[in-house]
XYZ file of C-alpha atoms in Angstrom:
381
model
C 98.957 38.141 102.023
C 98.318 35.661 99.105
C 101.316 36.083 96.935
C 99.734 34.397 93.994
C 97.979 37.575 93.334
C 101.296 39.385 92.880
C 101.824 39.272 89.005
C 100.957 42.143 86.677
C 97.307 42.993 86.389
C 95.056 45.496 84.548
C 93.786 48.177 86.723
C 90.279 48.477 87.944
C 89.616 50.841 85.232
C 89.787 48.096 82.469
C 86.284 47.490 82.333
C 85.609 47.215 78.475
C 87.764 45.684 75.674
C 90.484 47.448 74.282
C 89.836 49.588 71.307
C 91.495 48.683 68.001
C 94.349 50.929 66.436
C 97.097 49.870 64.384
C 100.681 49.535 64.497
C 102.717 51.339 62.502
C 104.454 49.410 59.724
C 105.595 52.032 57.237
C 107.345 55.340 57.002
C 105.152 58.410 57.560
C 105.599 62.305 57.292
C 103.588 64.634 59.590
C 103.957 68.150 61.024
C 104.106 66.775 64.765
C 104.779 63.197 66.260
C 103.521 63.004 69.845
C 104.924 59.848 71.683
C 102.782 58.561 74.646
C 98.908 58.250 74.280
C 98.104 59.114 77.807
C 96.099 61.960 79.275
C 98.954 64.812 78.487
C 99.762 63.520 74.940
C 96.196 63.323 73.763
C 95.535 66.580 75.437
C 98.500 67.813 73.352
C 97.215 66.038 70.175
C 93.809 67.795 70.450
C 95.416 71.194 70.667
C 97.738 70.424 67.527
C 94.494 69.395 65.606
C 93.014 72.594 66.833
C 95.887 74.509 65.449
C 95.707 72.845 61.889
C 98.667 70.473 62.517
C 99.031 66.917 60.789
C 99.482 64.911 63.815
C 100.679 61.242 64.494
C 100.604 59.741 67.975
C 102.380 56.644 69.061
C 102.342 54.276 72.283
C 104.460 51.270 73.169
C 101.476 49.592 74.510
C 97.956 51.002 74.364
C 95.625 54.137 74.688
C 96.135 54.843 78.372
C 98.253 51.985 78.878
C 100.749 53.407 81.394
C 100.279 55.392 84.382
C 97.227 57.460 82.633
C 95.085 54.490 82.638
C 96.325 52.856 85.982
C 96.297 55.497 88.470
C 94.015 56.287 91.397
C 91.560 58.380 89.419
C 91.836 61.456 91.466
C 91.398 64.895 90.186
C 93.221 67.413 92.291
C 93.517 70.872 91.848
C 97.063 72.508 91.990
C 100.543 70.867 91.895
C 101.764 67.741 93.548
C 103.088 70.056 96.370
C 100.557 71.125 98.920
C 99.663 74.906 98.055
C 101.503 76.608 100.778
C 104.914 74.837 99.719
C 104.143 75.775 96.189
C 103.767 79.259 97.364
C 107.000 79.015 99.236
C 108.793 78.276 95.844
C 106.672 80.187 93.343
C 105.395 83.011 95.112
C 101.584 83.825 95.670
C 100.763 85.086 92.352
C 101.969 82.428 90.337
C 100.849 79.528 92.586
C 97.371 80.803 92.630
C 97.312 81.445 89.017
C 98.444 77.535 88.430
C 95.747 76.523 91.092
C 92.812 78.178 89.384
C 93.851 76.801 86.041
C 93.751 73.281 87.357
C 90.222 74.146 88.922
C 89.356 75.329 85.400
C 90.732 72.109 83.803
C 88.676 69.920 86.141
C 85.529 71.801 85.332
C 86.323 71.246 81.622
C 86.781 67.512 82.152
C 83.262 67.283 83.657
C 81.665 69.019 81.154
C 83.495 66.837 78.458
C 82.578 63.563 80.277
C 80.046 63.900 82.627
C 79.251 60.121 83.254
C 82.982 59.533 84.068
C 83.628 62.622 86.398
C 82.565 62.915 90.061
C 83.052 66.646 91.397
C 82.570 65.571 94.996
C 85.682 67.170 96.498
C 88.428 65.620 98.187
C 89.819 65.272 101.850
C 93.426 65.774 103.109
C 93.463 63.847 106.186
C 96.471 64.421 108.685
C 98.264 61.393 110.155
C 99.913 63.020 113.079
C 100.155 65.964 114.989
C 102.984 67.470 112.792
C 100.523 67.080 109.674
C 97.618 68.599 111.476
C 99.868 71.898 111.704
C 100.675 71.724 108.259
C 97.088 71.446 107.223
C 96.479 74.541 109.140
C 99.257 76.213 107.262
C 97.482 74.968 104.101
C 94.199 76.324 105.065
C 95.773 79.684 105.699
C 97.565 80.066 102.529
C 94.635 79.279 100.427
C 92.297 81.335 102.269
C 94.746 84.156 101.956
C 94.484 83.802 98.101
C 90.656 83.085 98.085
C 90.916 79.482 96.983
C 88.303 77.030 97.986
C 89.223 75.087 101.151
C 87.360 74.176 104.322
C 88.648 72.735 107.655
C 87.444 69.008 108.258
C 86.917 66.784 111.061
C 84.952 63.627 110.781
C 85.100 59.972 110.905
C 87.969 59.890 108.707
C 90.058 62.013 111.048
C 91.330 65.824 110.957
C 92.211 67.776 107.793
C 90.945 69.715 104.941
C 88.189 69.458 102.351
C 89.009 70.677 98.869
C 85.385 71.137 97.251
C 86.679 71.658 93.688
C 88.608 68.140 93.421
C 86.991 65.003 92.595
C 87.675 61.838 90.762
C 87.153 60.178 87.578
C 87.414 57.074 85.267
C 90.972 57.867 83.744
C 91.215 55.294 81.108
C 87.758 55.959 79.785
C 88.847 59.682 79.461
C 92.009 58.461 77.486
C 89.943 56.475 75.208
C 87.528 59.171 74.559
C 90.036 61.584 73.744
C 91.784 59.140 71.377
C 88.556 58.469 69.432
C 87.924 62.099 69.154
C 91.650 62.451 67.982
C 91.120 59.722 65.439
C 87.850 61.475 64.081
C 89.690 64.556 63.789
C 92.229 63.420 61.740
C 95.195 62.330 63.853
C 97.131 59.267 63.156
C 97.282 56.911 66.074
C 99.295 53.748 66.442
C 99.455 51.648 69.354
C 102.125 48.687 70.224
C 104.558 50.985 68.500
C 107.390 52.052 70.729
C 109.754 54.787 69.761
C 113.021 53.073 69.719
C 115.115 56.421 68.833
C 114.545 60.039 68.166
C 117.226 61.038 65.469
C 116.828 64.664 64.751
C 112.995 64.778 64.287
C 112.799 61.175 62.930
C 111.193 58.700 65.276
C 112.190 55.116 64.462
C 109.938 52.489 65.658
C 110.277 48.502 65.266
C 108.577 48.400 61.860
C 108.527 51.938 60.509
C 109.237 55.558 61.272
C 107.923 58.868 61.570
C 109.268 62.212 59.963
C 108.081 65.119 61.632
C 108.949 68.808 62.139
C 108.348 68.542 65.871
C 108.449 65.697 68.329
C 106.820 65.855 71.773
C 107.443 63.074 74.107
C 104.812 62.635 76.631
C 105.557 59.355 78.364
C 106.036 60.397 81.980
C 107.235 57.045 83.354
C 110.562 56.362 81.581
C 110.841 59.823 80.249
C 114.475 60.065 81.028
C 115.293 56.656 79.257
C 113.948 57.926 75.793
C 115.528 61.358 76.391
C 118.879 60.864 78.131
C 119.534 64.566 78.433
C 116.880 64.425 81.430
C 118.595 61.876 83.571
C 119.546 63.275 86.756
C 116.753 65.806 86.366
C 113.766 63.017 85.989
C 113.706 59.812 87.823
C 111.119 57.110 87.424
C 109.571 55.289 90.103
C 106.888 52.676 90.494
C 103.365 53.364 92.322
C 101.064 50.300 93.348
C 97.334 50.095 94.071
C 94.923 47.350 95.004
C 91.095 47.131 94.416
C 88.315 45.407 96.434
C 85.081 43.787 95.365
C 82.251 45.986 96.233
C 81.755 46.563 100.046
C 78.319 47.463 100.983
C 79.615 48.270 104.764
C 81.595 50.804 103.784
C 80.659 54.494 102.548
C 83.426 56.496 101.621
C 82.173 59.678 99.947
C 85.236 61.465 98.949
C 88.561 60.612 97.771
C 90.996 60.474 100.547
C 94.611 61.829 100.831
C 96.582 61.201 103.989
C 99.896 60.788 105.492
C 101.296 63.801 103.366
C 99.813 62.163 100.423
C 101.682 59.194 100.329
C 98.617 56.873 101.034
C 94.961 57.576 99.235
C 91.894 55.730 98.662
C 88.352 56.254 97.233
C 85.190 54.263 96.987
C 83.776 53.879 93.329
C 80.071 54.331 92.656
C 79.695 50.422 92.532
C 81.094 50.161 95.981
C 84.660 48.852 95.198
C 87.418 50.508 96.945
C 90.639 51.504 95.495
C 93.788 52.066 97.583
C 97.325 52.987 96.549
C 100.354 54.350 98.249
C 103.075 53.196 100.715
C 106.043 53.705 98.086
C 107.858 55.983 100.642
C 108.126 53.056 102.801
C 109.987 51.058 100.327
C 111.374 53.924 98.270
C 114.748 52.185 97.412
C 113.029 49.182 95.944
C 110.577 51.207 93.933
C 113.086 53.504 91.747
C 113.204 52.344 88.197
C 111.129 49.329 88.977
C 109.014 47.430 86.579
C 105.417 48.153 86.659
C 104.557 44.651 88.599
C 103.039 44.701 92.177
C 105.600 43.856 94.888
C 104.690 41.836 97.973
C 105.945 44.397 100.675
C 104.051 47.434 99.254
C 100.949 45.379 98.693
C 101.093 43.826 102.255
C 101.116 47.475 103.521
C 98.306 48.680 101.447
C 96.438 45.551 102.608
C 97.178 46.455 106.144
C 95.656 50.006 105.529
C 92.558 48.333 104.085
C 91.941 46.049 106.928
C 92.931 48.187 109.754
C 92.537 52.155 108.794
C 89.510 51.778 106.339
C 88.127 48.844 108.188
C 87.171 46.939 104.955
C 86.958 43.254 104.926
C 85.957 43.016 101.320
C 88.035 40.527 99.070
C 90.923 42.035 97.266
C 90.426 41.573 93.353
C 92.976 43.438 91.616
C 96.591 44.720 92.329
C 98.430 46.569 89.937
C 101.377 48.902 89.352
C 102.323 51.758 86.961
C 105.521 53.796 86.351
C 105.580 57.575 86.926
C 108.395 60.193 86.756
C 109.485 62.703 89.412
C 111.072 65.998 88.723
C 114.043 65.561 91.315
C 114.054 68.326 93.979
C 111.382 70.299 91.964
C 107.884 71.622 92.651
C 107.027 72.181 88.879
C 106.684 69.311 86.237
C 108.791 68.958 83.015
C 107.445 70.806 79.855
C 110.298 72.022 77.762
C 112.360 71.770 74.699
C 115.293 69.623 74.980
C 116.817 69.496 71.672
C 115.936 71.383 68.521
C 112.278 70.732 67.783
C 112.177 68.113 70.362
C 109.976 68.553 73.542
C 109.476 66.841 76.651
C 106.373 66.572 78.635
C 106.077 64.773 82.196
C 107.465 64.205 85.442
C 104.323 65.103 87.453
C 105.490 63.798 90.753
C 102.536 61.301 90.864
C 99.780 63.750 90.313
C 99.310 64.110 86.437
C 95.888 63.827 85.651
C 95.083 67.583 85.559
C 98.369 69.366 85.202
C 99.438 66.986 82.602
C 96.569 68.072 80.262
C 97.599 71.548 80.961
C 101.274 70.950 80.112
C 100.042 68.962 76.766
C 98.319 72.024 75.631
C 101.127 74.486 76.634
C 103.929 72.573 74.776
C 101.596 72.502 71.696
C 101.342 75.997 71.771
C 105.026 76.689 72.237
C 106.065 74.222 69.764
C 104.130 74.993 66.647
C 102.950 78.793 67.415
C 106.154 79.965 69.424
C 103.635 80.946 72.188
C 105.084 79.759 75.433
C 103.191 82.058 77.958
C 101.237 78.982 79.404
C 104.475 77.157 79.157
C 106.247 79.435 81.383
C 103.398 79.544 84.109
C 103.368 75.821 84.168
C 107.061 74.704 83.975
C 109.183 77.616 84.031
C 111.018 76.829 87.251
C 114.350 78.390 88.109
C 117.256 75.892 89.110
């Protein structure tokens, strides 16, 4: 593998210039300050605007500058845990309710941005005899609750086809949401990291925000900004690569394999994006910076050449930081201090559930309506 590629690079989704947003350089007062301008934070801002709140949103880098704009672009219904595992923890009624909500959220995204969402379904492909058995258990559980699923056997292997899933351009979604929020009256600031949260005052390098409520939606690094979550939340690094267009390959669906640790898709222009292998080097990935590493990238390249059989040149390699809810099925969406809330720890699959969590915390924080919040994140210890 060529090591000269191993430096931080922008993801395959950065195909247009970054939109211009100001940096905070003054003291301002609003009803709610949202920290993090990724998918969940922007979903939260939209809901807050609908509820009539004066909102400010800040990000340490850019709109979608973290994992929200540097992930695999998968739209997967349900939680990070496979459905039958979620049922074992949450019960059938609750697991099914969450799954159906995420299906509806994917539909909502498709209506909002039809040119960036492809509702083509997804594959879960078994990588071992043990995983074939697990796929059968997932199939049985989903059919018992009348959820869309089909057994699959094809050139990719054996497993499941999930027809309500799909893929999208995650950075484009973030930028669209941000522009709509700005037009709706939200004050958005980029390159404005939150240094501290004192009561409900968010202190930044050149200014501060006085708010009635603060909602932290940063995912990766969540436990660093909110020390209360240390030991509950842990940040890790996810890595990806992308090829030049490969006319010799045809991959019609996003593919999850090896228990979801490896994943890839082919974009409409023929480029292949591939991520995973974190578990093979897990000790080195926890708390790691958002930079590609040689061991993980070598493992990804091996999958590309041997499993996918693509000879296309690799054009981009990148990494992003995400948070895991340690030992739990559900994400974090809770009040951690008086009037300070946290959203994140999606266990690597936040594109859909994160949007729902952003909406849930907005209702809970400013309307004291915690029904959606309790469904999505009210997991018992």
